[in-house]
XYZ file of C-alpha atoms in Angstrom:
326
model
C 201.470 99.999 119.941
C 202.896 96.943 117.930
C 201.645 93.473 119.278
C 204.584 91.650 121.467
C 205.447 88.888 118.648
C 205.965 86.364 121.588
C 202.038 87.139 122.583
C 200.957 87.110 118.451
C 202.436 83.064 118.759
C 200.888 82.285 122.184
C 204.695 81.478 124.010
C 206.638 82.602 126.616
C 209.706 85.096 126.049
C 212.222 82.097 127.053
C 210.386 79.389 124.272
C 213.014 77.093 122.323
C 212.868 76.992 118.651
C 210.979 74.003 118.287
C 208.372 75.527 120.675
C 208.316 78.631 118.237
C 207.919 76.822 115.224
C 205.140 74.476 117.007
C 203.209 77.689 117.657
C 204.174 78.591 114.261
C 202.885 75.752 112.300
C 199.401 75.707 114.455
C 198.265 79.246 113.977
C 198.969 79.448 110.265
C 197.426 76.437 109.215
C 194.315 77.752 111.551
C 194.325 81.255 110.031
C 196.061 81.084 106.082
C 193.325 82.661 103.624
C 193.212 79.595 101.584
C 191.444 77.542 104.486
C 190.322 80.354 106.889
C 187.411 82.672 104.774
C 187.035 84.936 107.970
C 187.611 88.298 106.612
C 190.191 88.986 109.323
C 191.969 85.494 108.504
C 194.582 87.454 105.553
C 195.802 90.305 108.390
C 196.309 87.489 111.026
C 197.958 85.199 109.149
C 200.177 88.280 108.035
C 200.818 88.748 111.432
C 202.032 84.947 112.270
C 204.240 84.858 109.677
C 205.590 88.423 111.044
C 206.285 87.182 114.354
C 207.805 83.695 113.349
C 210.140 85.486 110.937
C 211.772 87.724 113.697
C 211.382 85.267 116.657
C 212.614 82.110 113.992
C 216.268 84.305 113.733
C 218.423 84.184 116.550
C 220.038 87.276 115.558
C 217.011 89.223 114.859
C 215.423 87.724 118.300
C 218.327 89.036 120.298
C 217.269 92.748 118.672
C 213.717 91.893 119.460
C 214.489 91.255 123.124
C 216.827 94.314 123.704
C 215.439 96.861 122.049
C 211.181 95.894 122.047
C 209.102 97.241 119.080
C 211.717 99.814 118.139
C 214.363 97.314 117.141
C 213.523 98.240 113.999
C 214.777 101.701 113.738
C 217.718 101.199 115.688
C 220.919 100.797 113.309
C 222.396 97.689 113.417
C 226.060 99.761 114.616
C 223.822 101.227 117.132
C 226.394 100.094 119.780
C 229.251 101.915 117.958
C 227.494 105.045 117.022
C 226.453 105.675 120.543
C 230.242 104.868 121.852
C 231.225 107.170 119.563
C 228.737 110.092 120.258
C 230.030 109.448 123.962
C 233.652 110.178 123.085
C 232.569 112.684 120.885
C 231.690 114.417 123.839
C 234.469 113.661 126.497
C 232.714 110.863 127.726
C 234.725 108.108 129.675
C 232.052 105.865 130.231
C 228.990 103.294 128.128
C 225.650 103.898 126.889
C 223.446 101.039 126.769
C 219.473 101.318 125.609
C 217.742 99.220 128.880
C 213.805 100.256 128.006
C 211.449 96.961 128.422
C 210.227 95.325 124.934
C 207.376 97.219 123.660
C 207.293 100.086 126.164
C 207.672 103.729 125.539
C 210.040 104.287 128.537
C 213.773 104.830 126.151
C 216.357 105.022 129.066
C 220.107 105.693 129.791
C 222.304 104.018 131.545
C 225.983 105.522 132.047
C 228.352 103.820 133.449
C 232.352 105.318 134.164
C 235.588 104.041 133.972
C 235.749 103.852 137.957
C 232.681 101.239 138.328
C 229.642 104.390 139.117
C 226.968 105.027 137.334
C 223.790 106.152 137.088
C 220.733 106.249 134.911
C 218.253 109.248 133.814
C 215.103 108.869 131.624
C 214.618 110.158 128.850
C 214.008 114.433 129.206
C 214.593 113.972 133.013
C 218.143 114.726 134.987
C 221.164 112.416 134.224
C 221.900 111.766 130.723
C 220.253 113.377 127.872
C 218.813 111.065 125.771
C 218.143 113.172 122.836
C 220.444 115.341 123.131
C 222.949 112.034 123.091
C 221.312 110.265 120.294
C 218.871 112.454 118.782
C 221.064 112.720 115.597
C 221.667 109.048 115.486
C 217.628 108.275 114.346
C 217.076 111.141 112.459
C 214.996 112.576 115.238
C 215.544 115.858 117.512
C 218.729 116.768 114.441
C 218.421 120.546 115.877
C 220.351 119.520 119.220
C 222.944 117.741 117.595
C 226.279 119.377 117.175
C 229.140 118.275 114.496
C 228.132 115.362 111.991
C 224.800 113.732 112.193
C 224.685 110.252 110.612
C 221.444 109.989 108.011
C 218.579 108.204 108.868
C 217.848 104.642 107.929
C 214.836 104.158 105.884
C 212.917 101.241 104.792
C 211.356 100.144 101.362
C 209.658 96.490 100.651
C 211.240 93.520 98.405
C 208.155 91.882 96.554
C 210.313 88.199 95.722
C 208.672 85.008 93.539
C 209.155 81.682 96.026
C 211.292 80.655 93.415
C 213.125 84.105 93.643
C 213.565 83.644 97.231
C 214.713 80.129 97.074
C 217.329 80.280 95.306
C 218.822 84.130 95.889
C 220.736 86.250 93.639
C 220.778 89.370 91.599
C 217.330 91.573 91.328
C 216.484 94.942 90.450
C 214.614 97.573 92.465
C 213.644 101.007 91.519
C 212.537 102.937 94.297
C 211.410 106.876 94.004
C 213.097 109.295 95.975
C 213.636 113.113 96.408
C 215.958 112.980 93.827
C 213.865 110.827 91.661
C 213.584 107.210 90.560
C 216.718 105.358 91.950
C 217.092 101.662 90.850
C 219.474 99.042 93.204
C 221.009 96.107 92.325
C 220.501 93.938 95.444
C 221.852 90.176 96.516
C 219.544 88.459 97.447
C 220.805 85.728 100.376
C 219.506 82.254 99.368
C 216.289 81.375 101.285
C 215.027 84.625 102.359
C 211.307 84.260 103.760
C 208.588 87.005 104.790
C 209.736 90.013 106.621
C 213.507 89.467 106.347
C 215.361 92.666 105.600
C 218.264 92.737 103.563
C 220.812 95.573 104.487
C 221.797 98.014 102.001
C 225.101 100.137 103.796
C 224.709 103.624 103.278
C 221.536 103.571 100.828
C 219.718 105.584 103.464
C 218.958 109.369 104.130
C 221.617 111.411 103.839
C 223.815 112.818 106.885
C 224.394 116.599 107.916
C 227.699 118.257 108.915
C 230.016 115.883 106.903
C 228.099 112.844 108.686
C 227.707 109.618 107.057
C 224.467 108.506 104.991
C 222.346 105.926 107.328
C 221.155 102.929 105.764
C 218.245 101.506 103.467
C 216.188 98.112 104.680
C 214.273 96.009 102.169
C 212.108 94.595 103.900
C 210.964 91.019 102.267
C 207.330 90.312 100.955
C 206.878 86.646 99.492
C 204.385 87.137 96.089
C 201.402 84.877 96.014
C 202.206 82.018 93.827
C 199.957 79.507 91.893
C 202.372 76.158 92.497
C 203.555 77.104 96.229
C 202.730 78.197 99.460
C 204.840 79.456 102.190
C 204.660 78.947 106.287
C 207.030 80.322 107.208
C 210.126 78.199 106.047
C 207.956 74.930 105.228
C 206.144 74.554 101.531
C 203.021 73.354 100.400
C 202.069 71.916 97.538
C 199.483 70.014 95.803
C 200.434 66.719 94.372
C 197.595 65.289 91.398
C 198.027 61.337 91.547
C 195.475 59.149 89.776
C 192.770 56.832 91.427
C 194.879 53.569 91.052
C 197.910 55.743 92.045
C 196.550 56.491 95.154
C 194.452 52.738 96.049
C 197.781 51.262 94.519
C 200.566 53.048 95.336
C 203.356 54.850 93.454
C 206.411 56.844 93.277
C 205.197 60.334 91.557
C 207.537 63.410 90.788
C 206.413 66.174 92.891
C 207.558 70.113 91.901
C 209.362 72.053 94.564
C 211.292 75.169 94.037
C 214.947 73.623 93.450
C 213.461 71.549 91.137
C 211.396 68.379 90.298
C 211.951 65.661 93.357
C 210.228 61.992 93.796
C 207.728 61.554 96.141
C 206.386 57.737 97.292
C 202.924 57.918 97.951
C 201.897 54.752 100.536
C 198.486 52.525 98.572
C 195.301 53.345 100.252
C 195.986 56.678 100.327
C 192.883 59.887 100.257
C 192.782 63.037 99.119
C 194.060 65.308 101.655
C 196.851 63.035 102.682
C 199.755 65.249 103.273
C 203.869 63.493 102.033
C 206.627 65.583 104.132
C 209.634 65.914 102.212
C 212.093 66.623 105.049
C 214.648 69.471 104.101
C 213.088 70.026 100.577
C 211.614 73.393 102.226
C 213.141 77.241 101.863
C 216.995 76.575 102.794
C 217.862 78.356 106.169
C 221.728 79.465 106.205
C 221.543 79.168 110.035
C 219.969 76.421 111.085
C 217.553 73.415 109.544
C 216.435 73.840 106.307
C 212.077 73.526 106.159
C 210.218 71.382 104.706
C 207.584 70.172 101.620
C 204.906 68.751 102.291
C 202.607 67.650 99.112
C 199.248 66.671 99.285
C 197.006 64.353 97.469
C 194.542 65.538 95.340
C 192.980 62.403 93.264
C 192.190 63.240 90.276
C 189.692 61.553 87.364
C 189.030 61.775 83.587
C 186.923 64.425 82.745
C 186.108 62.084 79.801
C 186.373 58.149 79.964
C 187.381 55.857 76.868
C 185.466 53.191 75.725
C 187.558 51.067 77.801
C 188.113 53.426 81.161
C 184.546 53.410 81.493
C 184.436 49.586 80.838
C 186.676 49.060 83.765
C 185.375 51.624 86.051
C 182.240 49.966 85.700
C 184.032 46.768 86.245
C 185.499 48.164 89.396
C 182.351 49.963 90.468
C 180.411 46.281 90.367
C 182.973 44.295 92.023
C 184.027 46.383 94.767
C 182.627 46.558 98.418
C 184.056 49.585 99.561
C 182.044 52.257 100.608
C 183.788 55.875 101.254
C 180.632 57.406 103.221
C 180.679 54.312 105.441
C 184.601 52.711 105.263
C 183.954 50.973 108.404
């Protein structure tokens, strides 16, 4: 069974957003590969992101909470397919899923026109789950009389950050029973890791004149050498000079829309991390994320006549000692 994603991020199930991305911001910066060399760091940090992309989206939070670990496989016009199964079969009534996130217990309820109802597990007396919906998920298609709708299947997006950033156009080719199939998919602006873009009808095919269910890319952000992701926030480094950082300077600083300025305060060491507020993946629904660069200082691998001249200068006249600043 899946890890609850509110358990993977250490909060409760009624956390804010801010809490979320709190929880967030701690655990990847604890686990990300680049800092973390524990062999399980990659999977866990994997995980994080995982959790923080589902739980970060309030749409894709309210499937989370209704329908657990399985929100995933339930179409999106789940609500509409089973209303229609229902009057299909001379129903009068609703059919609502009501199992507990992450449990295995799938149940019924039914409720009719006159304010009665009643509810039946799955298999036991009552309603017949699979017999009702079977068809809908691909699953227990024997039972299921007139059209069954196709299943929906799922394939992964590999993006660039850059690719992500900014949306669009992009190719896929994905094999099939028929063979190779290649999509033309639009890309929303600011997708991030595990986002799944909706292809209508791309999906396995239907039976009995029923309609085709749909296909789910699910997004994968690419490793890249200038950026790294957490969740909607970017890192990158920032090379300044020596006198850049004792002195203090405006420096341009690369971020996926393009080159911004950056002010970096005098005095400051390598490791210092510069938030760029909003300069981060953009975020349709809500608060774009953030940049944040950080200092490397960087020297000459080989001094002029002259650089060396003043370093030495510098080196004689100066009292400050990094291994003992106090």
């Amino acid at each position: 069974m899946a890890r609850d994603y509110y358990d993977v991020l250490g909060v409760g199930r009624g956390a804010g957003s801010d809490e979320i991305q709190a929880a967030f911001r701690k655990l990847a910066r604890r686990h990300h590969p680049d800092v973390n060399k524990d062999p399980q760091a990659e999977e866990r940090f994997r995980e994080v992101n995982e959790a923080y992309g589902v739980l970060s989206d309030p749409d894709t939070r309210r499937r989370y909470d209704r329908f657990g670990e399985h929100f995933r496989d339930v179409p999106e016009d789940y609500d509409e397919r089973v209303a229609a199964a229902a009057g299909a079969r001379g129903g009068r009534g609703g059919y609502a899923w009501s199992g507990a996130p992450g449990g295995d217990g799938r149940r019924v309820r039914f409720v009719s026109d006159f304010g009665d109802g009643h509810e039946g597990h799955e298999g036991g007396a009552g309603v017949d789950f699979e017999d009702l919906l079977g068809g809908l998920f691909g699953r227990g298609g024997t039972r299921a009389r007139g059209p069954v709708p196709g299943a929906d299947q799922e394939a992964e997006l590999p993006l660039g950050v850059e690719e992500a950033y900014h949306g669009g156009r992009r190719g896929i080719t994905l094999s099939g029973p028929d063979g190779p199939r290649t999509y033309d998919v639009a890309v929303p602006r600011g997708v991030v890791e595990g986002q799944r873009i909706r292809l209508a009808g791309e999906g396995g095919r239907g039976s009995g004149g029923g309609p085709s269910g749909d296909l789910f890319l699910r997004v994968r952000i690419t490793p890249d050498s200038r950026f790294r992701l957490e969740g909607r926030d970017i890192h990158v480094v920032l090379p300044v000079t020596p006198w850049e950082a004792a002195l203090g300077a405006t420096v341009p600083v690369p971020t996926p829309g393009g080159t911004a300025k950056v002010t970096v305060p005098g005095g400051s060491s390598g490791g210092r991390r510069l938030r760029l507020r909003g300069e981060g993946m953009p975020n349709p629904r809500g608060g774009d994320g953030d940049l944040y660069a950080e200092v490397r200082i960087m020297v000459p691998t080989k001094l002029s006549e002259r650089e060396r001249e003043l370093f030495g200068q510098l080196a004689a006249d100066s009292t400050f000692d990094p291994r003992n600043p106090g």
